[in-house]
mmCIF file of C-alpha atoms in Angstrom:
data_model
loop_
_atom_site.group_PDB
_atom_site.id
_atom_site.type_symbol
_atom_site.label_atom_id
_atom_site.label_comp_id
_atom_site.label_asym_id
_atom_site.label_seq_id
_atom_site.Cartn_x
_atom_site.Cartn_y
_atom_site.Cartn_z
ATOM 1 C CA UNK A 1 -18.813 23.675 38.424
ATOM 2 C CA UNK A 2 -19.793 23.890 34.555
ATOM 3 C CA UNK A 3 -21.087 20.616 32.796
ATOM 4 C CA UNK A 4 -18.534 18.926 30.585
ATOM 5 C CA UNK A 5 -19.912 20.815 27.237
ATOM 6 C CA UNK A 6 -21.160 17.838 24.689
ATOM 7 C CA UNK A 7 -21.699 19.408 21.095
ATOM 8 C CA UNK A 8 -23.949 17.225 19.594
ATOM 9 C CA UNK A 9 -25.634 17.295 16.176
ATOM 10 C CA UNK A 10 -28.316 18.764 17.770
ATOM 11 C CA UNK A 11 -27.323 21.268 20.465
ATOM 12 C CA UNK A 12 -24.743 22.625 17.755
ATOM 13 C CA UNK A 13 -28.301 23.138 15.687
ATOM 14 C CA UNK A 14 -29.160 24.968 18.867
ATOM 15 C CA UNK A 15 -26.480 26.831 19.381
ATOM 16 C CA UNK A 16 -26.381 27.871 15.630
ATOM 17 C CA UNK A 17 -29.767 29.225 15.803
ATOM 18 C CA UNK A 18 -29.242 31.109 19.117
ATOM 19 C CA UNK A 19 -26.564 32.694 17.563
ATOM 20 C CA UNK A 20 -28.028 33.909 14.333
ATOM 21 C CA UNK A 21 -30.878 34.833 16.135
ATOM 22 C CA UNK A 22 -28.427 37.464 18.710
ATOM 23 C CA UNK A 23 -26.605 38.390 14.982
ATOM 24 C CA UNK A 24 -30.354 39.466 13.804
ATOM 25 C CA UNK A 25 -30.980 41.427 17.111
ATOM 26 C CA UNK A 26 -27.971 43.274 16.743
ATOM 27 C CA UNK A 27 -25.816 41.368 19.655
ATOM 28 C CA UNK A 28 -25.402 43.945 22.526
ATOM 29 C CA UNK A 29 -22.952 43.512 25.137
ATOM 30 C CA UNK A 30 -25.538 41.391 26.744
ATOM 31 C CA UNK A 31 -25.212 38.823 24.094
ATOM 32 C CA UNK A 32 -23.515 36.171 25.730
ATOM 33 C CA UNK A 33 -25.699 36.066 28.721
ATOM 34 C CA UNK A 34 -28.402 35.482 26.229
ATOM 35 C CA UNK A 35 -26.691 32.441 24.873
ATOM 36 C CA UNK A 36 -26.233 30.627 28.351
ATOM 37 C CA UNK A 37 -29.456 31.260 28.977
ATOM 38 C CA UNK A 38 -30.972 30.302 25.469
ATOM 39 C CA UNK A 39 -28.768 27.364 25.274
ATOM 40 C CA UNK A 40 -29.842 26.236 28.648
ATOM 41 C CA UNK A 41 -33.371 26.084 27.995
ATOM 42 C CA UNK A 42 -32.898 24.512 24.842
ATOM 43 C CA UNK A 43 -30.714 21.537 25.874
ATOM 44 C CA UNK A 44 -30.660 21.621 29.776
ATOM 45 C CA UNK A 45 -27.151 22.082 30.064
ATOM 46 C CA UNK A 46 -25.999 24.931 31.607
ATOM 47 C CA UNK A 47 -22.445 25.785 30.030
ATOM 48 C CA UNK A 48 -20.119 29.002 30.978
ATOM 49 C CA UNK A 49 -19.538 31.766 28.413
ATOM 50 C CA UNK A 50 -16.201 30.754 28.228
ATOM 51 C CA UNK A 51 -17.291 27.380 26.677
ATOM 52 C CA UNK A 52 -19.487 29.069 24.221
ATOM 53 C CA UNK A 53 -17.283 31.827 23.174
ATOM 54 C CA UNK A 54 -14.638 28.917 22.576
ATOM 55 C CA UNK A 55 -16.880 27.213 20.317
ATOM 56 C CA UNK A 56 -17.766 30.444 18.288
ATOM 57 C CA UNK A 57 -13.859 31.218 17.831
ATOM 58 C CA UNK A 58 -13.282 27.419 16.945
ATOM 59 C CA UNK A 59 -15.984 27.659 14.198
ATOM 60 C CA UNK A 60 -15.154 31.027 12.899
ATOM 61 C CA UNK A 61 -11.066 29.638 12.664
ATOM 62 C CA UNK A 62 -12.511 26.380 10.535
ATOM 63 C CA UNK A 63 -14.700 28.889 8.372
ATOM 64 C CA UNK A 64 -11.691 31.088 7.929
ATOM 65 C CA UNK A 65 -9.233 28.794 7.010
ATOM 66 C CA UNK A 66 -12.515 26.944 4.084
ATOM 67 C CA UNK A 67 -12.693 30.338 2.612
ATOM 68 C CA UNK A 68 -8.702 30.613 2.471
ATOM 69 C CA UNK A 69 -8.888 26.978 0.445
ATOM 70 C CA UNK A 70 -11.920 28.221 -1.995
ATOM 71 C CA UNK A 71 -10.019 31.427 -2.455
ATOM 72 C CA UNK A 72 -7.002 29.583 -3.362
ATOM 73 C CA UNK A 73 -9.191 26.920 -5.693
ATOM 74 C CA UNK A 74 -10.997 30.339 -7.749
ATOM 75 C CA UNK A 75 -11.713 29.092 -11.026
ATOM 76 C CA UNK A 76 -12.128 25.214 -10.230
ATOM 77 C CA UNK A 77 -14.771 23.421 -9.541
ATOM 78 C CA UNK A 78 -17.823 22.978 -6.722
ATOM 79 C CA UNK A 79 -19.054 19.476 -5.504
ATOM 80 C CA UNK A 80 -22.507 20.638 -4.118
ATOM 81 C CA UNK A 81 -23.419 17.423 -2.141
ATOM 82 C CA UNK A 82 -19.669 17.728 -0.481
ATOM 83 C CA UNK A 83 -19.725 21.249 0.266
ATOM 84 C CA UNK A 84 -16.215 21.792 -0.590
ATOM 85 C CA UNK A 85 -13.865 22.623 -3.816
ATOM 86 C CA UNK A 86 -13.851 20.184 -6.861
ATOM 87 C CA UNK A 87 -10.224 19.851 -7.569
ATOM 88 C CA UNK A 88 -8.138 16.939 -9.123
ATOM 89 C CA UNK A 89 -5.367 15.015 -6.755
ATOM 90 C CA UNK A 90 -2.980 17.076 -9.150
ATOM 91 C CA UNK A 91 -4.212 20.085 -7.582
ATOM 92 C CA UNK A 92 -4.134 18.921 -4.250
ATOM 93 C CA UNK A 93 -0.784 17.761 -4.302
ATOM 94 C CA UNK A 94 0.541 20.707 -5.519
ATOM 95 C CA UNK A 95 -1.024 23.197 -3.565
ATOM 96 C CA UNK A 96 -0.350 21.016 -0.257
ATOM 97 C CA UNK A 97 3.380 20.927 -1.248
ATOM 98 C CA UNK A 98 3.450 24.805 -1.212
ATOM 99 C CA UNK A 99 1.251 24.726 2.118
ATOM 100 C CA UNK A 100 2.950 22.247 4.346
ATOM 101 C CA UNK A 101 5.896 22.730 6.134
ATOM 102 C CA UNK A 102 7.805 19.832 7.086
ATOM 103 C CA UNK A 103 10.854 21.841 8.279
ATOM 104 C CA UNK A 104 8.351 22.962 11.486
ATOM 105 C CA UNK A 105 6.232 20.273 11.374
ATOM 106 C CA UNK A 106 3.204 22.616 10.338
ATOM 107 C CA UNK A 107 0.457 20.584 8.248
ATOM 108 C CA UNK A 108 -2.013 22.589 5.928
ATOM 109 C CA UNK A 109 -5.105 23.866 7.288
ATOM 110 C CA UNK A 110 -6.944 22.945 4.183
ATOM 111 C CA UNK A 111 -6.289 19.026 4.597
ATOM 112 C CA UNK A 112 -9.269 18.725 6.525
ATOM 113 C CA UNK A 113 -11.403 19.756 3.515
ATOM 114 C CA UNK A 114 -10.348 17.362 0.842
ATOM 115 C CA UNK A 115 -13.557 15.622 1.566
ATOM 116 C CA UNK A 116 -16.016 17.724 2.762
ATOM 117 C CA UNK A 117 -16.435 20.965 3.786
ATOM 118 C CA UNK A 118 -17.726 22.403 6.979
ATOM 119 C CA UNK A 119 -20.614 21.367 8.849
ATOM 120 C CA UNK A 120 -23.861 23.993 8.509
ATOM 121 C CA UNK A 121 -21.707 25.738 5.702
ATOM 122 C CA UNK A 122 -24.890 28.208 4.855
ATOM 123 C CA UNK A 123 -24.692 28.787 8.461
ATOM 124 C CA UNK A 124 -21.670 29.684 9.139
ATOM 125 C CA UNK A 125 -22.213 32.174 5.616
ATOM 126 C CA UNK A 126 -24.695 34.511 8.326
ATOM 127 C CA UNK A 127 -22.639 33.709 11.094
ATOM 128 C CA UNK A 128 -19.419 34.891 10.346
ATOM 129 C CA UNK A 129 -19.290 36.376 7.184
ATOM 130 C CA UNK A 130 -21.435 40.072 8.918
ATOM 131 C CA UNK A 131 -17.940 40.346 10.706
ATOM 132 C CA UNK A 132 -15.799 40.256 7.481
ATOM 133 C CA UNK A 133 -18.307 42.781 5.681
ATOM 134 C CA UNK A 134 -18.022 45.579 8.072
ATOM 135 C CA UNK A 135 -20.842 46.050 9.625
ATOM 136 C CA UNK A 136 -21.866 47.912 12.964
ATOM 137 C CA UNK A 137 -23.083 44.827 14.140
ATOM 138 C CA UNK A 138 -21.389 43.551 17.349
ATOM 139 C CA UNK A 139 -20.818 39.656 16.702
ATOM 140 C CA UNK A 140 -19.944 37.124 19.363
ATOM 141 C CA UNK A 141 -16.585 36.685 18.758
ATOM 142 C CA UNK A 142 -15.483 40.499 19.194
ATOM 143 C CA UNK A 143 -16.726 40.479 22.818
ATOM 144 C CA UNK A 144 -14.169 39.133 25.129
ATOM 145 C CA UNK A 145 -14.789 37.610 28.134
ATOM 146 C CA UNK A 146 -11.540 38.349 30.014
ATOM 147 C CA UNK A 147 -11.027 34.580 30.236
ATOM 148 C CA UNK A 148 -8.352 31.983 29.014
ATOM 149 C CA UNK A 149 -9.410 30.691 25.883
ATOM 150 C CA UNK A 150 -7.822 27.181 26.970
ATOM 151 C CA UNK A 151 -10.939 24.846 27.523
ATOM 152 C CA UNK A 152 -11.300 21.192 28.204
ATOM 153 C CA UNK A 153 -14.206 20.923 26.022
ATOM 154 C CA UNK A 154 -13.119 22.242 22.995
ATOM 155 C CA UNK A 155 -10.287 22.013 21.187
ATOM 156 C CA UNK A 156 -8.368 24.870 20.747
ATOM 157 C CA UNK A 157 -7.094 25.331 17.358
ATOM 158 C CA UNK A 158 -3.255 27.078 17.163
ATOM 159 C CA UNK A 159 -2.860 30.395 15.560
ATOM 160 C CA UNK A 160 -2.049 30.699 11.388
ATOM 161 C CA UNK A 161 0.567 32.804 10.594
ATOM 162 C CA UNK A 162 -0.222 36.377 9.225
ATOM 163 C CA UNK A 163 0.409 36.883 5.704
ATOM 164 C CA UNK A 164 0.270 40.539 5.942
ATOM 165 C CA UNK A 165 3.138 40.455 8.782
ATOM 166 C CA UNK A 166 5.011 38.937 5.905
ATOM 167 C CA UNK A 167 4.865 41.012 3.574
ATOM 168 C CA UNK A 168 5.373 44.161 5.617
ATOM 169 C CA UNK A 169 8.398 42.507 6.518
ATOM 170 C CA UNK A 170 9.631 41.732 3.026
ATOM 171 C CA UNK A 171 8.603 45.510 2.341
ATOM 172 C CA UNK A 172 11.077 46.356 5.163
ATOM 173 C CA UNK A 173 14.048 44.459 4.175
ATOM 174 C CA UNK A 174 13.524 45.977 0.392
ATOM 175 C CA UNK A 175 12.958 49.237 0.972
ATOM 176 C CA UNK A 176 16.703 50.833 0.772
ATOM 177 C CA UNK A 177 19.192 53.500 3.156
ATOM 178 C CA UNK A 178 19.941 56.724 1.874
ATOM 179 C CA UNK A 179 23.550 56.747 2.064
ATOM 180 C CA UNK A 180 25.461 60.186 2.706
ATOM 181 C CA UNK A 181 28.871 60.945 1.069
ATOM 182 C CA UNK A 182 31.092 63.758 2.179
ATOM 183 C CA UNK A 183 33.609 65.095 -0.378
ATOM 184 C CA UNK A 184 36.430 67.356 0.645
ATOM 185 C CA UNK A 185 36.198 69.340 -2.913
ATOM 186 C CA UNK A 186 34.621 69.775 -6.054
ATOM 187 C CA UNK A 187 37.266 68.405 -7.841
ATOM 188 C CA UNK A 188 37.038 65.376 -6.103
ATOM 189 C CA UNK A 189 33.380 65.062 -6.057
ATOM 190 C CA UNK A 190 33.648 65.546 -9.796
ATOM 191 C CA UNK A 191 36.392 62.742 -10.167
ATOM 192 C CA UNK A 192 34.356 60.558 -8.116
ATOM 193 C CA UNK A 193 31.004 61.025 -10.479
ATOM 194 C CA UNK A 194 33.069 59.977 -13.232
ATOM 195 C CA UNK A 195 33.950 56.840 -12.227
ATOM 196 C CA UNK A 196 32.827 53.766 -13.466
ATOM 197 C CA UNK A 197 32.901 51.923 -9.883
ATOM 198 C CA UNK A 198 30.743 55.035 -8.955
ATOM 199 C CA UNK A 199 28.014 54.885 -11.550
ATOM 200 C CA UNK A 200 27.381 51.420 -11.054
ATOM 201 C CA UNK A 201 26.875 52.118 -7.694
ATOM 202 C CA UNK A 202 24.615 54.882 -8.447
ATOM 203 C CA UNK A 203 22.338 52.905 -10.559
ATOM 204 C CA UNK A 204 22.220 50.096 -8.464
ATOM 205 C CA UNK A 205 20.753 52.563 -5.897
ATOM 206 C CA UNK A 206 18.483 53.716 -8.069
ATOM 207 C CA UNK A 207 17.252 50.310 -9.505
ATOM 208 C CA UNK A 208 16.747 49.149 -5.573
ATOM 209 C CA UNK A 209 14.168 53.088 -5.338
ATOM 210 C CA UNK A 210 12.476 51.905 -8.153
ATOM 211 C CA UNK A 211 11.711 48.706 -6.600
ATOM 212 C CA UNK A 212 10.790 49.545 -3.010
ATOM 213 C CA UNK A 213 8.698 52.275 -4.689
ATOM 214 C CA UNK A 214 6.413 50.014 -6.434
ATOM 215 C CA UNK A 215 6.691 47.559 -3.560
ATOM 216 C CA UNK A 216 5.057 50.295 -1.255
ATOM 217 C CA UNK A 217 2.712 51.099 -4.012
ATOM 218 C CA UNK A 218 1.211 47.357 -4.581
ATOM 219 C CA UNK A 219 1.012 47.097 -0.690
ATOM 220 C CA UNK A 220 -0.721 50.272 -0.487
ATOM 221 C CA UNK A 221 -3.385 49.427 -2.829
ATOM 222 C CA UNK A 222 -3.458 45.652 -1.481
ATOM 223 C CA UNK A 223 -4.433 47.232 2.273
ATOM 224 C CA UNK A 224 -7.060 49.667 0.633
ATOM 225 C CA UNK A 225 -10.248 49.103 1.462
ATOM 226 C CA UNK A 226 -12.641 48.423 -1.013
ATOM 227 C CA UNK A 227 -15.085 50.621 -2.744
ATOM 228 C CA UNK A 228 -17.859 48.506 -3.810
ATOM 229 C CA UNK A 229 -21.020 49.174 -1.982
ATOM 230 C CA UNK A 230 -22.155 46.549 -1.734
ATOM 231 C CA UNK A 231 -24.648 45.530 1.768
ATOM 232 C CA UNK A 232 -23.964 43.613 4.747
ATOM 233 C CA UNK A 233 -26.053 40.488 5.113
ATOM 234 C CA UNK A 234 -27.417 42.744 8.132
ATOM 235 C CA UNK A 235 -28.574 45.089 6.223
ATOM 236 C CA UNK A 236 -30.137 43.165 3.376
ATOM 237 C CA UNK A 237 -31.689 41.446 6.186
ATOM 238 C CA UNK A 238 -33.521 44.498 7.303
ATOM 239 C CA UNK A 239 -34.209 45.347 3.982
ATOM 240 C CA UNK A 240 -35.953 41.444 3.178
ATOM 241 C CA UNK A 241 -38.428 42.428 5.996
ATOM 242 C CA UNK A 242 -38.794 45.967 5.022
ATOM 243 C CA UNK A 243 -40.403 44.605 2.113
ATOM 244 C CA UNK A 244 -42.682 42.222 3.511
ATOM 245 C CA UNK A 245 -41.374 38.906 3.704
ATOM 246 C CA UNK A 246 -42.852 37.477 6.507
ATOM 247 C CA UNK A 247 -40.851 34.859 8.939
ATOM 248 C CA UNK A 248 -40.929 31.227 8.824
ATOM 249 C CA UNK A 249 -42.341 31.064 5.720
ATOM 250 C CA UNK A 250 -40.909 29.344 2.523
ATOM 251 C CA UNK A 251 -40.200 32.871 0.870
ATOM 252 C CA UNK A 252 -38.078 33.776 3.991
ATOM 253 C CA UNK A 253 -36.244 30.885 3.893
ATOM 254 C CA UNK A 254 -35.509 31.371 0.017
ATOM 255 C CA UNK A 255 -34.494 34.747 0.815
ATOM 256 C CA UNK A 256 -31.615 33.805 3.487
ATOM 257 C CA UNK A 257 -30.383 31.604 0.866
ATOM 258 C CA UNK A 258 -30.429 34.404 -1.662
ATOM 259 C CA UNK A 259 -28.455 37.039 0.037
ATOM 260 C CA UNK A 260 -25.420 35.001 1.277
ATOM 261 C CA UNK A 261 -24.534 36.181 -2.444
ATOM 262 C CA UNK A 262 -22.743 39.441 -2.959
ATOM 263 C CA UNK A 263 -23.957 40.116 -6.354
ATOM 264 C CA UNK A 264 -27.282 39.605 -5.065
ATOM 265 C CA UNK A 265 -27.158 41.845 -2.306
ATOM 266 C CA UNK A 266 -25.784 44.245 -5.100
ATOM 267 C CA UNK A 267 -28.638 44.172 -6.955
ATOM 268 C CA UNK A 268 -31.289 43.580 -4.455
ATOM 269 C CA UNK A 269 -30.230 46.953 -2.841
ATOM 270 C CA UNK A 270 -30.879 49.304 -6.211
ATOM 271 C CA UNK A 271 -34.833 47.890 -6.221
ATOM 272 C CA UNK A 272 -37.264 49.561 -4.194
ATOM 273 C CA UNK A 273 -39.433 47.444 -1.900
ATOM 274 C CA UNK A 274 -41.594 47.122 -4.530
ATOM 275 C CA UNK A 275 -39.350 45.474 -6.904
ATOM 276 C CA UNK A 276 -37.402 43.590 -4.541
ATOM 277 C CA UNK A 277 -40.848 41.701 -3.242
ATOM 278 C CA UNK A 278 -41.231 40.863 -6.425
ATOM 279 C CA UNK A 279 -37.643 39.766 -7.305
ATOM 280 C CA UNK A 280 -37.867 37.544 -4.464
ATOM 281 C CA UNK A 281 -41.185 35.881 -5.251
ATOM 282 C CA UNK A 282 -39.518 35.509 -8.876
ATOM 283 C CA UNK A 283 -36.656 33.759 -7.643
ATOM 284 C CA UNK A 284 -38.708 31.761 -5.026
ATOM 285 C CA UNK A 285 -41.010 30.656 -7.876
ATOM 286 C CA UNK A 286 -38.044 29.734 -9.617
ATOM 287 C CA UNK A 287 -36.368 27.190 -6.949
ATOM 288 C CA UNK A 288 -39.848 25.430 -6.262
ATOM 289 C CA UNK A 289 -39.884 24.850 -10.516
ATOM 290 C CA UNK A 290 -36.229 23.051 -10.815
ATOM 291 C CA UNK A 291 -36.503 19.538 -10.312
ATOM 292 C CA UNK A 292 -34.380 17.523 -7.599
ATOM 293 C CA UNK A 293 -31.839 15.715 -8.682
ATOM 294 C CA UNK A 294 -34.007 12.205 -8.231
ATOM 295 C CA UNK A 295 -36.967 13.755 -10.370
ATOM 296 C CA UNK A 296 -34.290 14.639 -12.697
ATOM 297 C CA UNK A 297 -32.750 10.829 -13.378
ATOM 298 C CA UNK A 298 -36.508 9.594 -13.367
ATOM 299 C CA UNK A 299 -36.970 11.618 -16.360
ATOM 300 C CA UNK A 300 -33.602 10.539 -17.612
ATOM 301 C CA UNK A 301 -34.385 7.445 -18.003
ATOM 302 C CA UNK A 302 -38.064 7.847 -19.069
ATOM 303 C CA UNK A 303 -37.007 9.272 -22.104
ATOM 304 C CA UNK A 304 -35.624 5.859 -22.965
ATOM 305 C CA UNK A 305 -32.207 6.658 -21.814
ATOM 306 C CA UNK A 306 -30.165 3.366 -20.862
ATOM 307 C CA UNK A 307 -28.300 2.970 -17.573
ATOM 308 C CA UNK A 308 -24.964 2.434 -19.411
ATOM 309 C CA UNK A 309 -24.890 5.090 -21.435
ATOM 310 C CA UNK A 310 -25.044 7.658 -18.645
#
């Protein structure tokens, strides 16, 4: 029988680090057989796949539903040392009155956030966010196991509903019947045309086109994929090492931090290895040069600065 699983501050650091180390490695069908192993020798505790591959989904559901809330908080602001949005109780209680259901007893996902955001945030960037880009990468999560997700060490989280169901739906119910008339004559046809109760009708129909048309348009362009170019964390990966950054060093670890950022994956893929060595010493140099917070204040208040005017 399988030990009770206990997720810990540090065997979740384990685990973490097992996993991003299988991401790096590509993840092969043998991935999860890594893990048990991996995890085993770094805690002792020997846990089934299930167990582990119910962890991963639980994480990747909790990092889902944090980048749903700082989607829906664009534009507001960031509280660093909380790791989650910056937004008034205003906010809040408006956007939790449009997310909770009390008809079907359904609380927002997001609630859990108002204080902080998830654990090993940067993390969970590598972990999950290869799967959303599209890569060729196999990650954790898209190998099944065959098993019942249903575990008694971890908490199963239930399903959100699928906004892209909805709207398909919606599209359906809009999008009109072509209705076919029979006339017995010409005459009557004509008669018909020219009356009033007749041309209403007609341009009701074609108001209702008109608006399933551009329905089907928006949802079109809403499902296309997009055409930036811009690289997986994968791949910028491969190309961090490509140009020489060595592992475990202070540069590397600048790096990871660096190309969690789409724009700078963006730009860091038009230099050659070359110019993206040197980019990356730049913005290394950069991060060692801005003070912490505490070496800030000290200078604060060096400057003569007194504690109640701050």
């Amino acid at each position: 029988m399988a030990e009770r699983a206990d997720w810990s501050d540090t065997n979740l650091r384990h685990f973490i680090d097992i996993c991003k180390g299988e991401i790096e490695a590509g993840f092969t069908r043998a991935g999860w057989e890594n893990l048990v192993d991996k995890f085993e020798e770094k805690t002792g505790k020997r846990l089934t796949k299930k167990q582990l591959e119910n962890k991963w989904n639980n994480m990747r559901k909790e990092y889902t539903w944090f980048m749903d809330l700082k989607n829906a908080a664009t534009g507001l602001g960031w509280d660093d040392a909380k790791q989650t949005v910056d937004c008034s109780k205003e906010w809040w209680d408006e956007h939790l009155a449009r997310c909770n259901n009390t008809e079907k007893g359904i609380k927002c996902n997001h609630m859990r956030f108002q204080k902080h955001g998830p654990k090993h945030l940067d993390d969970l960037h590598i972990m999950f966010r290869i799967h959303v880009s599209g890569t060729t990468a196999i990650c954790p999560g898209d190998i099944s196991s065959g098993e019942s997700s249903n575990d008694d060490d971890v908490t199963e989280v239930p399903k959100t509903s699928d906004a892209e169901d909805f709207k398909l739906a919606a599209f359906k119910r809009a999008k009109p019947r072509k209705k076919k008339h029979k006339y017995s004559s010409s005459a009557t046809k004509e008669k018909d045309e020219n009356s009033p109760f007749f041309r209403l009708f007609r341009n009701t129909c074609l108001k209702i086109q008109s608006a399933a048309e551009k329905i089907t348009t928006s949802f079109e362009a809403s499902s296309a994929p997009p055409t930036n170019l811009v690289p997986s964390i994968a791949e910028a990966m491969k190309m961090v090492k490509g140009c020489g950054v060595q592992e475990k060093t202070a540069l590397m670890h600048t790096s990871m931090s660096l190309i969690v950022k789409p724009e700078f994956r963006e730009v860091f893929s038009f230099e050659t290895n070359e110019g993206r060595f040197d980019l990356l010493e730049r913005e290394h140099e950069k991060e060692i040069l801005v003070p912490s917070i505490v070496e800030a204040m000290k200078m604060v208040k060096g400057c003569g600065v007194q504690e109640k005017l701050l």
